[in-house]
Coordinates of N, CA and C in Angstrom, one line a residue:
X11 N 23.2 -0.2 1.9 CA 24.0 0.4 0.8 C 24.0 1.9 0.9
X12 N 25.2 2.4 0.8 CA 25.7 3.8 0.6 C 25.3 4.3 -0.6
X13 N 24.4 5.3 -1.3 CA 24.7 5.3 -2.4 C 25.6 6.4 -3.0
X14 N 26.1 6.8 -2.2 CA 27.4 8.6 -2.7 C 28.7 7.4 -2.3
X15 N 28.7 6.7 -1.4 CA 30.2 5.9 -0.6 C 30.3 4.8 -1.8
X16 N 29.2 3.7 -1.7 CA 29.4 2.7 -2.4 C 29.2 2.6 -4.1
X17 N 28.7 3.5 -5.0 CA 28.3 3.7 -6.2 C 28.9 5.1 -6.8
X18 N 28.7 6.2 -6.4 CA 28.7 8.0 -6.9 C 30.2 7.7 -7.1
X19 N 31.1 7.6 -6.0 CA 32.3 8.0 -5.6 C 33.1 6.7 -6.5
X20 N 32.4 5.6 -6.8 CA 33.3 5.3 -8.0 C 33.2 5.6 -9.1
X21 N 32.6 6.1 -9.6 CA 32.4 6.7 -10.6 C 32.4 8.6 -11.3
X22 N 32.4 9.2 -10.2 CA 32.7 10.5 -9.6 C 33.7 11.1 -8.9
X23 N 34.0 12.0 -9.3 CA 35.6 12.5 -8.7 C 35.6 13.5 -7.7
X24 N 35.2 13.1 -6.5 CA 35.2 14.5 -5.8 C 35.9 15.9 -6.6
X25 N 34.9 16.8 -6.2 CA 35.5 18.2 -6.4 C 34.9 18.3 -7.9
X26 N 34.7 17.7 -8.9 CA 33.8 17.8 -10.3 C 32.9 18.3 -10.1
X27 N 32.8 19.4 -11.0 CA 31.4 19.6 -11.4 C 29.9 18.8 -11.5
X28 N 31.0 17.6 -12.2 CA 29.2 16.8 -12.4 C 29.4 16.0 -11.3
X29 N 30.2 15.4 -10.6 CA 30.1 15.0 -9.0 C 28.6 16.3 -8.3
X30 N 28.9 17.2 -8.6 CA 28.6 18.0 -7.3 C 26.9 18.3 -7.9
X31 N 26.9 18.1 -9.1 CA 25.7 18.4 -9.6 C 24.4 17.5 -9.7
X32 N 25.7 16.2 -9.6 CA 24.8 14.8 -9.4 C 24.4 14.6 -8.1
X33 N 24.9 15.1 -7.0 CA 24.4 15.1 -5.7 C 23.6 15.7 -4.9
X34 N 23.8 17.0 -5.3 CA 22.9 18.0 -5.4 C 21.5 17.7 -5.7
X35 N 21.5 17.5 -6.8 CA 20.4 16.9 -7.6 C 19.1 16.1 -7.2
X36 N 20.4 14.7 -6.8 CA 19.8 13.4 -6.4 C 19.5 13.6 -5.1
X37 N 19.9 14.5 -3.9 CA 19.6 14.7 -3.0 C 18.2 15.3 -2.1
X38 N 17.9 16.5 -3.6 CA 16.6 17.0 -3.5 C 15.7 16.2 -3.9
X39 N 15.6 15.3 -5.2 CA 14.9 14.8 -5.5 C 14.8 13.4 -4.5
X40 N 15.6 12.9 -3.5 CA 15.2 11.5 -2.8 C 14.7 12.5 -1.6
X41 N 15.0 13.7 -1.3 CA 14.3 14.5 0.5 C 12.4 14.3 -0.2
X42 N 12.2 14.9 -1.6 CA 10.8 14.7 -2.1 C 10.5 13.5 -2.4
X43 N 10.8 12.7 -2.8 CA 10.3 11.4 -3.1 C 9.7 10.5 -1.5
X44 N 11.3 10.6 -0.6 CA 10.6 10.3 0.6 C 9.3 11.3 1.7
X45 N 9.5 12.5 1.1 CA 8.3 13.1 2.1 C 7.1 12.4 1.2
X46 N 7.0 12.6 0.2 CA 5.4 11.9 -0.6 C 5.1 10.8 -0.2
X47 N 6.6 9.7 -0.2 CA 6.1 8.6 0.1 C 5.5 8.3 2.1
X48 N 5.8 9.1 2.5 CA 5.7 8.5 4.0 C 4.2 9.6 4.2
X49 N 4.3 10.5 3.1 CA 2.4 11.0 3.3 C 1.7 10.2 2.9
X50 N 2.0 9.3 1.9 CA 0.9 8.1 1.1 C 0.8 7.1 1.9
X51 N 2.1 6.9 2.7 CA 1.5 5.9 3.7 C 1.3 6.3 5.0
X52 N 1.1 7.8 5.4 CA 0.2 8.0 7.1 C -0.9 8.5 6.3
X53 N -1.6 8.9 4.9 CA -3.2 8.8 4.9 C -3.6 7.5 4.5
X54 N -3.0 6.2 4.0 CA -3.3 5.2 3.9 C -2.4 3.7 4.4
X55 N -2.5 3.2 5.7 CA -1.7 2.3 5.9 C -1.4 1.2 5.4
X56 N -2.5 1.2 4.3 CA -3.0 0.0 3.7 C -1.4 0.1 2.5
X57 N -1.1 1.1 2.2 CA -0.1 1.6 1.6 C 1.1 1.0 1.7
X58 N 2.3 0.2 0.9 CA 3.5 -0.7 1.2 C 4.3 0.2 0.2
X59 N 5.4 1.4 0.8 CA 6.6 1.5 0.3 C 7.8 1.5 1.3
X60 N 8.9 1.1 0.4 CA 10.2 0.9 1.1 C 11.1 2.3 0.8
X61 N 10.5 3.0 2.0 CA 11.5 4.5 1.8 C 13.0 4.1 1.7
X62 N 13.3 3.0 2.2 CA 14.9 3.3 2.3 C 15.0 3.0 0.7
X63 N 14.6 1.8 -0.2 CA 14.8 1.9 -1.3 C 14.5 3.2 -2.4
X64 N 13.4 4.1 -2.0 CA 13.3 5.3 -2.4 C 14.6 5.8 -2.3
X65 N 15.1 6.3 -1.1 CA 15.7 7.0 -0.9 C 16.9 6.7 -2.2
X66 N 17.4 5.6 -1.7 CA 19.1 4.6 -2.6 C 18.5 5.1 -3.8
X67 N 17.4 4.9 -4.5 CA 17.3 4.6 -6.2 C 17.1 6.4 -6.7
X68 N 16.6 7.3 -5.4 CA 16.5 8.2 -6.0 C 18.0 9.0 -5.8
X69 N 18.8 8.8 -5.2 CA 20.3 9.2 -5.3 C 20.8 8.5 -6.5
X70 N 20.6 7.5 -6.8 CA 21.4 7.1 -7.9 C 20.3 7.1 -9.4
X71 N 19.3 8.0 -9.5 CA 18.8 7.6 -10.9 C 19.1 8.3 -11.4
X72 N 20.0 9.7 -11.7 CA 20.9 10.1 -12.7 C 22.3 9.6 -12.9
X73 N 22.7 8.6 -12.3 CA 24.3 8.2 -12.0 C 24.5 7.6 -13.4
X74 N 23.7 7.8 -14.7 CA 24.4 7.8 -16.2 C 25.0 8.8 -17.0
X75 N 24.7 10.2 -16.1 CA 24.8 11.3 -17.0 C 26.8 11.8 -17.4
X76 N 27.7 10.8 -16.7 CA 28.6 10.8 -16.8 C 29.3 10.1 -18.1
X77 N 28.0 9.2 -18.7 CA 28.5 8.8 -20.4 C 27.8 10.2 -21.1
X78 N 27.2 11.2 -20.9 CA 26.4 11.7 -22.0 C 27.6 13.6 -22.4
X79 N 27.3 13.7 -23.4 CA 27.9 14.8 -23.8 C 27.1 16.0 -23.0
X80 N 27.4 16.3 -22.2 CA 26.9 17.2 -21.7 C 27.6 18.4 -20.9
X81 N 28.6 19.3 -21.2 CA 30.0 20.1 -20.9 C 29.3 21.0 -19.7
X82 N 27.8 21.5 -20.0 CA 27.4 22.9 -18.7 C 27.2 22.1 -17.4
X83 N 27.1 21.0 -17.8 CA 27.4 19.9 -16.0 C 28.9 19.0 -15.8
X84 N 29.7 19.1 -16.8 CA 30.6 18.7 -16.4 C 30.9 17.0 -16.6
X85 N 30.2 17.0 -17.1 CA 30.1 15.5 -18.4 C 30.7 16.0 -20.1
X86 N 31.5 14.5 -20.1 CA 32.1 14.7 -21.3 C 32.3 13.6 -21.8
X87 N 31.2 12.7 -21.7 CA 31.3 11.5 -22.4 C 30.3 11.9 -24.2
X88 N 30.3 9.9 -24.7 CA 29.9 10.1 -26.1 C 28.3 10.5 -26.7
X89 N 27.7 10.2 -25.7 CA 26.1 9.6 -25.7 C 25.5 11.0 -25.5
X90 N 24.1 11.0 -26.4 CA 23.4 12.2 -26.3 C 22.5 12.2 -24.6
X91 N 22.3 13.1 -24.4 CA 21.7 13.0 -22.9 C 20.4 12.0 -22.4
X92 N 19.6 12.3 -23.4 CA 18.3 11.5 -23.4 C 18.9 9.7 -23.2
X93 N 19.8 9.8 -23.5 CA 20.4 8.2 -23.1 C 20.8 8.1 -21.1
X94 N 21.4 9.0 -20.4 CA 21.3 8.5 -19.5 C 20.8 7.5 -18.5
X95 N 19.3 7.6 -18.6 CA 18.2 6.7 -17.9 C 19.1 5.4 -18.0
X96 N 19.1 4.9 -19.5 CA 19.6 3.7 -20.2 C 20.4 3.4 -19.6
X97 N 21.2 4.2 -19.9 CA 23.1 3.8 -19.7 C 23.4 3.9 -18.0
X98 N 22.2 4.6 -17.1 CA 22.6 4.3 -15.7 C 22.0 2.9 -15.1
X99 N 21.5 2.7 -16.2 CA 20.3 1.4 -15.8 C 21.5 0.4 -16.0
X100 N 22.2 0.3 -17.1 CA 23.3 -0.8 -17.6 C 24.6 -0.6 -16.4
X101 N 25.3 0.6 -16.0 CA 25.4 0.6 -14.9 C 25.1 0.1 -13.6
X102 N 24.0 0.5 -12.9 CA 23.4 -0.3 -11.8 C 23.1 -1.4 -11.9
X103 N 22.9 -1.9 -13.0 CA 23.1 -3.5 -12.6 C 24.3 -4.7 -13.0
X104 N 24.8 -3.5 -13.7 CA 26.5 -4.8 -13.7 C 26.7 -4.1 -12.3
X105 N 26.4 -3.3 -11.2 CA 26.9 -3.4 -9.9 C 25.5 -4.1 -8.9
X106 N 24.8 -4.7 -9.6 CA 23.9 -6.0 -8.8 C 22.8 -5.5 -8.3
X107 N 22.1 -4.2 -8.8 CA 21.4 -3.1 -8.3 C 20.3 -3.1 -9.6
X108 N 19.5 -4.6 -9.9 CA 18.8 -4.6 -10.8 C 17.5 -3.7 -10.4
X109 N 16.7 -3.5 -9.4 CA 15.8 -2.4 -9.1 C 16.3 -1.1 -9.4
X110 N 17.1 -0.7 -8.6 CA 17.7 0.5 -8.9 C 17.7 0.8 -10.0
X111 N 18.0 0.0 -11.1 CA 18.9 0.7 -12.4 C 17.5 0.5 -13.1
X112 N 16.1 -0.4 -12.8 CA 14.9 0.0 -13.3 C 14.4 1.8 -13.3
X113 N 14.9 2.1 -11.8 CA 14.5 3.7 -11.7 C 15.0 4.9 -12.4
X114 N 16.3 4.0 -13.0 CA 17.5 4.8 -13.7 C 16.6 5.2 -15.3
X115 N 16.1 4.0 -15.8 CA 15.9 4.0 -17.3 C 14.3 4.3 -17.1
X116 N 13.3 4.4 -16.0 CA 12.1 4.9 -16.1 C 11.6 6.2 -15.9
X117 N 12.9 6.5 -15.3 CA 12.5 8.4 -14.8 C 12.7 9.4 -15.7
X118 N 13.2 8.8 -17.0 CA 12.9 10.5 -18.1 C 12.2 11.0 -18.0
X119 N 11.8 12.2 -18.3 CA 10.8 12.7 -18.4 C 9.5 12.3 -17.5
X120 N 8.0 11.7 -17.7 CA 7.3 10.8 -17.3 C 7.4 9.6 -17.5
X121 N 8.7 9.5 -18.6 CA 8.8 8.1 -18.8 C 8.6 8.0 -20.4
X122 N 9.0 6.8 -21.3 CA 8.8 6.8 -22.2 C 8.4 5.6 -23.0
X123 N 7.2 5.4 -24.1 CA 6.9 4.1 -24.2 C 7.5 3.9 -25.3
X124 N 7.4 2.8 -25.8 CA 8.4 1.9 -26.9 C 7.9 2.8 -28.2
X125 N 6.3 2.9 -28.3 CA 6.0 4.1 -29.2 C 6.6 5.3 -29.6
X126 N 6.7 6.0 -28.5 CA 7.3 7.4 -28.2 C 8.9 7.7 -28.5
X127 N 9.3 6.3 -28.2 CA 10.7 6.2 -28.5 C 10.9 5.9 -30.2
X128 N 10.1 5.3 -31.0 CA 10.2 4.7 -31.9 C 9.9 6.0 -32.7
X129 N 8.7 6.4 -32.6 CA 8.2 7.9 -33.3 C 9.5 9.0 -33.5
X130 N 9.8 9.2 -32.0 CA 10.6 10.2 -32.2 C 12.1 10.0 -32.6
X131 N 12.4 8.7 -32.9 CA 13.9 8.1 -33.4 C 14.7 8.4 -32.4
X132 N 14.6 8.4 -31.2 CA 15.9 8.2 -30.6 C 16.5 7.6 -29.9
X133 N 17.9 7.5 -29.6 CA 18.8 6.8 -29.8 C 18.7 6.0 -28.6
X134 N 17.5 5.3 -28.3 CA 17.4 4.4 -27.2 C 17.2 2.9 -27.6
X135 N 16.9 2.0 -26.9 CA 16.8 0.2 -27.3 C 14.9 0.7 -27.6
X136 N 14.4 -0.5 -28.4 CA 13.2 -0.2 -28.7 C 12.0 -1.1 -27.5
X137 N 12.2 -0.5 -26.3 CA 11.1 -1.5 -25.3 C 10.8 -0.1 -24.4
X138 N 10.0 -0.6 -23.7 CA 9.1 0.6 -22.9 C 10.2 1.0 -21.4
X139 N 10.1 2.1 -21.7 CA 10.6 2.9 -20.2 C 9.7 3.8 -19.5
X140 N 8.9 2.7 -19.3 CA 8.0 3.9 -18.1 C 8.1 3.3 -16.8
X141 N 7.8 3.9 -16.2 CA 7.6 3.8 -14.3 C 6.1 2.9 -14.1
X142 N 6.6 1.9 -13.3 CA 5.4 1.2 -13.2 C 5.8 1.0 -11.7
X143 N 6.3 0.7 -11.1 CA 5.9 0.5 -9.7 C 5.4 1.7 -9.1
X144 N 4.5 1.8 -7.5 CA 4.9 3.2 -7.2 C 5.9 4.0 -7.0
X145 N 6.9 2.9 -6.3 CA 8.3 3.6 -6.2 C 8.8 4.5 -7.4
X146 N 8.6 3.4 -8.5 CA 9.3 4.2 -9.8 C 8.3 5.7 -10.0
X147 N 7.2 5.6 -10.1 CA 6.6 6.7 -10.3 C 6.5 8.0 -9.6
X148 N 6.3 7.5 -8.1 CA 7.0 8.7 -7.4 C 8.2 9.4 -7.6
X149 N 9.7 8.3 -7.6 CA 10.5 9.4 -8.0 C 10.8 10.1 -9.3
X150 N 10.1 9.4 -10.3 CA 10.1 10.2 -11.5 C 9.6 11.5 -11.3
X151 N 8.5 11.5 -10.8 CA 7.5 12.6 -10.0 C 8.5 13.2 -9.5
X152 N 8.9 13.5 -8.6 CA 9.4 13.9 -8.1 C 11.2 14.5 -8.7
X153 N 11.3 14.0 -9.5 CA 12.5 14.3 -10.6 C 12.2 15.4 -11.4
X154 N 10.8 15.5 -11.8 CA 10.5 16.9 -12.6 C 10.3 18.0 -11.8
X155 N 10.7 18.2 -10.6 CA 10.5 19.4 -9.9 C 12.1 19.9 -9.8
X156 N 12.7 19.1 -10.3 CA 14.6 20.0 -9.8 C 15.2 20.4 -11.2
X157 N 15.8 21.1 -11.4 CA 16.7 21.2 -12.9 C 18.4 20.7 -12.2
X158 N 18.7 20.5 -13.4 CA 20.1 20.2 -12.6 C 21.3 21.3 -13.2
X159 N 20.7 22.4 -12.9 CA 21.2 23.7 -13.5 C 22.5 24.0 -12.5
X160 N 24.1 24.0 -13.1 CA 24.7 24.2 -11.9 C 24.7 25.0 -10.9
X161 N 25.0 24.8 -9.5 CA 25.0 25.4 -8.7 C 25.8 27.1 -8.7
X162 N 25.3 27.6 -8.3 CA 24.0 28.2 -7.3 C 23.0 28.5 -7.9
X163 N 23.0 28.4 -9.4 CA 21.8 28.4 -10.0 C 20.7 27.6 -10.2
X164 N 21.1 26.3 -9.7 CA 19.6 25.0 -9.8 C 18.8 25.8 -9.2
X165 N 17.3 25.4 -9.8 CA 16.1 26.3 -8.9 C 15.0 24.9 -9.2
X166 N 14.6 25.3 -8.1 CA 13.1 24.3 -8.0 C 12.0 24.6 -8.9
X167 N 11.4 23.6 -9.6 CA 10.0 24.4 -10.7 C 8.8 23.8 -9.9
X168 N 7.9 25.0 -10.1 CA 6.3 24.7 -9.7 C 5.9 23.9 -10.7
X169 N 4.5 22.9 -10.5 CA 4.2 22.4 -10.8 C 3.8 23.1 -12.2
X170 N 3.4 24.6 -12.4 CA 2.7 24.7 -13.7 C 4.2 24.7 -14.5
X171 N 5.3 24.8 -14.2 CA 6.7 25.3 -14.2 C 6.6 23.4 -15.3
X172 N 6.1 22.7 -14.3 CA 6.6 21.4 -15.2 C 5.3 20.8 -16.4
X173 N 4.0 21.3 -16.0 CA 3.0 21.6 -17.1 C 3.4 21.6 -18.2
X174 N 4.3 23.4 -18.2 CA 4.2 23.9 -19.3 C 6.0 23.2 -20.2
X175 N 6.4 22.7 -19.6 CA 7.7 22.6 -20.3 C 6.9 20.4 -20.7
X176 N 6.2 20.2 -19.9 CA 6.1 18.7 -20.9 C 4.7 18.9 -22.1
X177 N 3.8 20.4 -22.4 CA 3.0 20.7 -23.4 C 4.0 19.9 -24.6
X178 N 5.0 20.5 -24.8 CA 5.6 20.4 -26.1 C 6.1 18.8 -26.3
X179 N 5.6 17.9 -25.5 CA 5.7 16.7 -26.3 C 4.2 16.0 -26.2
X180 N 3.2 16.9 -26.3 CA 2.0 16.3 -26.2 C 0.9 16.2 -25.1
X181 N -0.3 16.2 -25.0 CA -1.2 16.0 -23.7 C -1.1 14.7 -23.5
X182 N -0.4 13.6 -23.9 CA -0.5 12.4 -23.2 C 1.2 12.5 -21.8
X183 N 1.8 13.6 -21.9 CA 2.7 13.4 -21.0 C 2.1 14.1 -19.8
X184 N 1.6 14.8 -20.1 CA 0.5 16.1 -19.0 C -0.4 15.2 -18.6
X185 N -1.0 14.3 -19.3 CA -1.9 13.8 -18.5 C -1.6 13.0 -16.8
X186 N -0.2 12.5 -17.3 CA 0.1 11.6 -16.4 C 1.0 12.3 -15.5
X187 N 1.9 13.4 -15.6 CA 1.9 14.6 -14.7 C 0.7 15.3 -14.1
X188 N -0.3 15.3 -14.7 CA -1.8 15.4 -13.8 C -2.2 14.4 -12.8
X189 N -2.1 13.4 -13.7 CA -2.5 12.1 -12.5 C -1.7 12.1 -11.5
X190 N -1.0 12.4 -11.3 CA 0.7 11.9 -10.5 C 0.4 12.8 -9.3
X191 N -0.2 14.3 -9.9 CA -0.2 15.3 -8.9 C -1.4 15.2 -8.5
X192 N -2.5 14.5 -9.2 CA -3.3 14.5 -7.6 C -3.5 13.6 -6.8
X193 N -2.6 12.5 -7.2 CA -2.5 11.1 -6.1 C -1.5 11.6 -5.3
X194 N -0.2 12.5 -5.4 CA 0.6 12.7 -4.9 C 1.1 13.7 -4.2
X195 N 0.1 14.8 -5.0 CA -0.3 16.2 -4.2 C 1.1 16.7 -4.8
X196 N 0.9 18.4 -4.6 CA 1.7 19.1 -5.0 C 3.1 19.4 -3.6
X197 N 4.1 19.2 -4.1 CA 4.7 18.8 -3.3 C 5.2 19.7 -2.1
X198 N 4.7 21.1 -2.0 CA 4.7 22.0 -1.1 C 3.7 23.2 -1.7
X199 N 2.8 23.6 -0.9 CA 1.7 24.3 -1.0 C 2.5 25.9 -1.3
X200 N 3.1 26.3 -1.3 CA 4.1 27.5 -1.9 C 4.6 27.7 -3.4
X201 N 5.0 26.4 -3.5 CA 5.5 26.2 -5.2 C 4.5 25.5 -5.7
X202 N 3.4 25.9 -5.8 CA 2.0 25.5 -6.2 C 1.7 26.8 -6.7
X203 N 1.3 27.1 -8.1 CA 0.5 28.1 -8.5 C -1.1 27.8 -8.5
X204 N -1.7 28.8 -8.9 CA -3.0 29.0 -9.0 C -3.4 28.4 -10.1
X205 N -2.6 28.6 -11.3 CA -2.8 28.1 -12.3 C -2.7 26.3 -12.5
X206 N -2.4 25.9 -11.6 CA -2.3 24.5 -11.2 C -3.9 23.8 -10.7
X207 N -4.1 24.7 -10.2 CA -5.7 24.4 -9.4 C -6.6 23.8 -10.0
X208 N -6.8 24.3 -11.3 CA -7.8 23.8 -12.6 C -7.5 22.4 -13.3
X209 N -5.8 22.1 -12.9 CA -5.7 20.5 -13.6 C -6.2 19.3 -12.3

């Protein structure tokens, strides 16, 4: 499976903004998902991932943001953004892509539990979206290091870069962006701060 040929491009209009944003995007975040994953498995062989499915699920886990109101990417649908995961998940699998579209609705943020959804009232179904395979967790991981800021402006964030922006929903989302980074290492020794060292 193609995922820009067979999925993007039906749904995406060449030459769009949010075409080009969504590719962009998904592109950086599946080059990191598969370098972590093929480190986790040459320091441990004992280790079972399917890079190629990495690869497919991390090109397509924002392929919802084309229902969400969102005009500085080039989306102009009805749904508030925090719904995409959702609505790419309901996507991917009326196209038979029931894994994939798991990656779609687990990678918010670190993910979100049925709690967290409930607490904070939004506009999601009331069941858990978190990442539970490794596949899913890696590229979630790996999703908080890109913004999808249009181009030429998208910039890559350091790890403290993603610290300090998940503080404001609590230390239970930090914790598991802690855990994440040191099973999975920081994903280039450059965009690592100092201030990272201590978590």
């Amino acid at each position: 499976m193609d995922p820009i040929e067979d999925i993007i491009n039906r749904y995406y209009n060449p030459g769009d903004l949010a075409r080009e944003v969504l590719v962009r995007h998904s592109e950086a975040v599946a080059g990191l998902s598969v370098r972590i994953a093929e480190r986790l498995r040459a320091s441990d062989p004992a280790v079972e991932l399917d890079t190629q499915f990495i690869a497919e699920a991390a090109m397509l886990h924002d392929i919802g943001i084309l229902y969400t109101d969102s005009p500085s990417i080039g989306c102009y649908g009805d749904h508030a953004y925090i719904c995409h995961g959702h609505l790419g998940r309901r996507l991917l699998e009326a196209n038979g892509l029931p894994a994939h579209a798991r990656v779609c609705e687990t990678h918010v943020g670190v993910g979100l539990s049925r709690a967290e959804i409930i607490a904070q009232k939004l506009p999601l179904p009331h069941h858990d979206m978190r990442p539970q395979s490794l596949e899913e967790q890696i590229i979630c991981f790996a999703d908080t290091f890109f913004s999808k800021t249009p181009p030429p402006h998208g910039r890559r964030h350091t790890a403290a870069d993603v610290i300090r922006s998940l503080e404001k929903y609590g230390r239970g989302p930090v914790e598991i962006f802690e855990n994440w980074l040191a099973v999975f290492g920081c994903p280039e020794d450059r965009h690592c701060t100092r201030a990272v060292s201590s978590y």
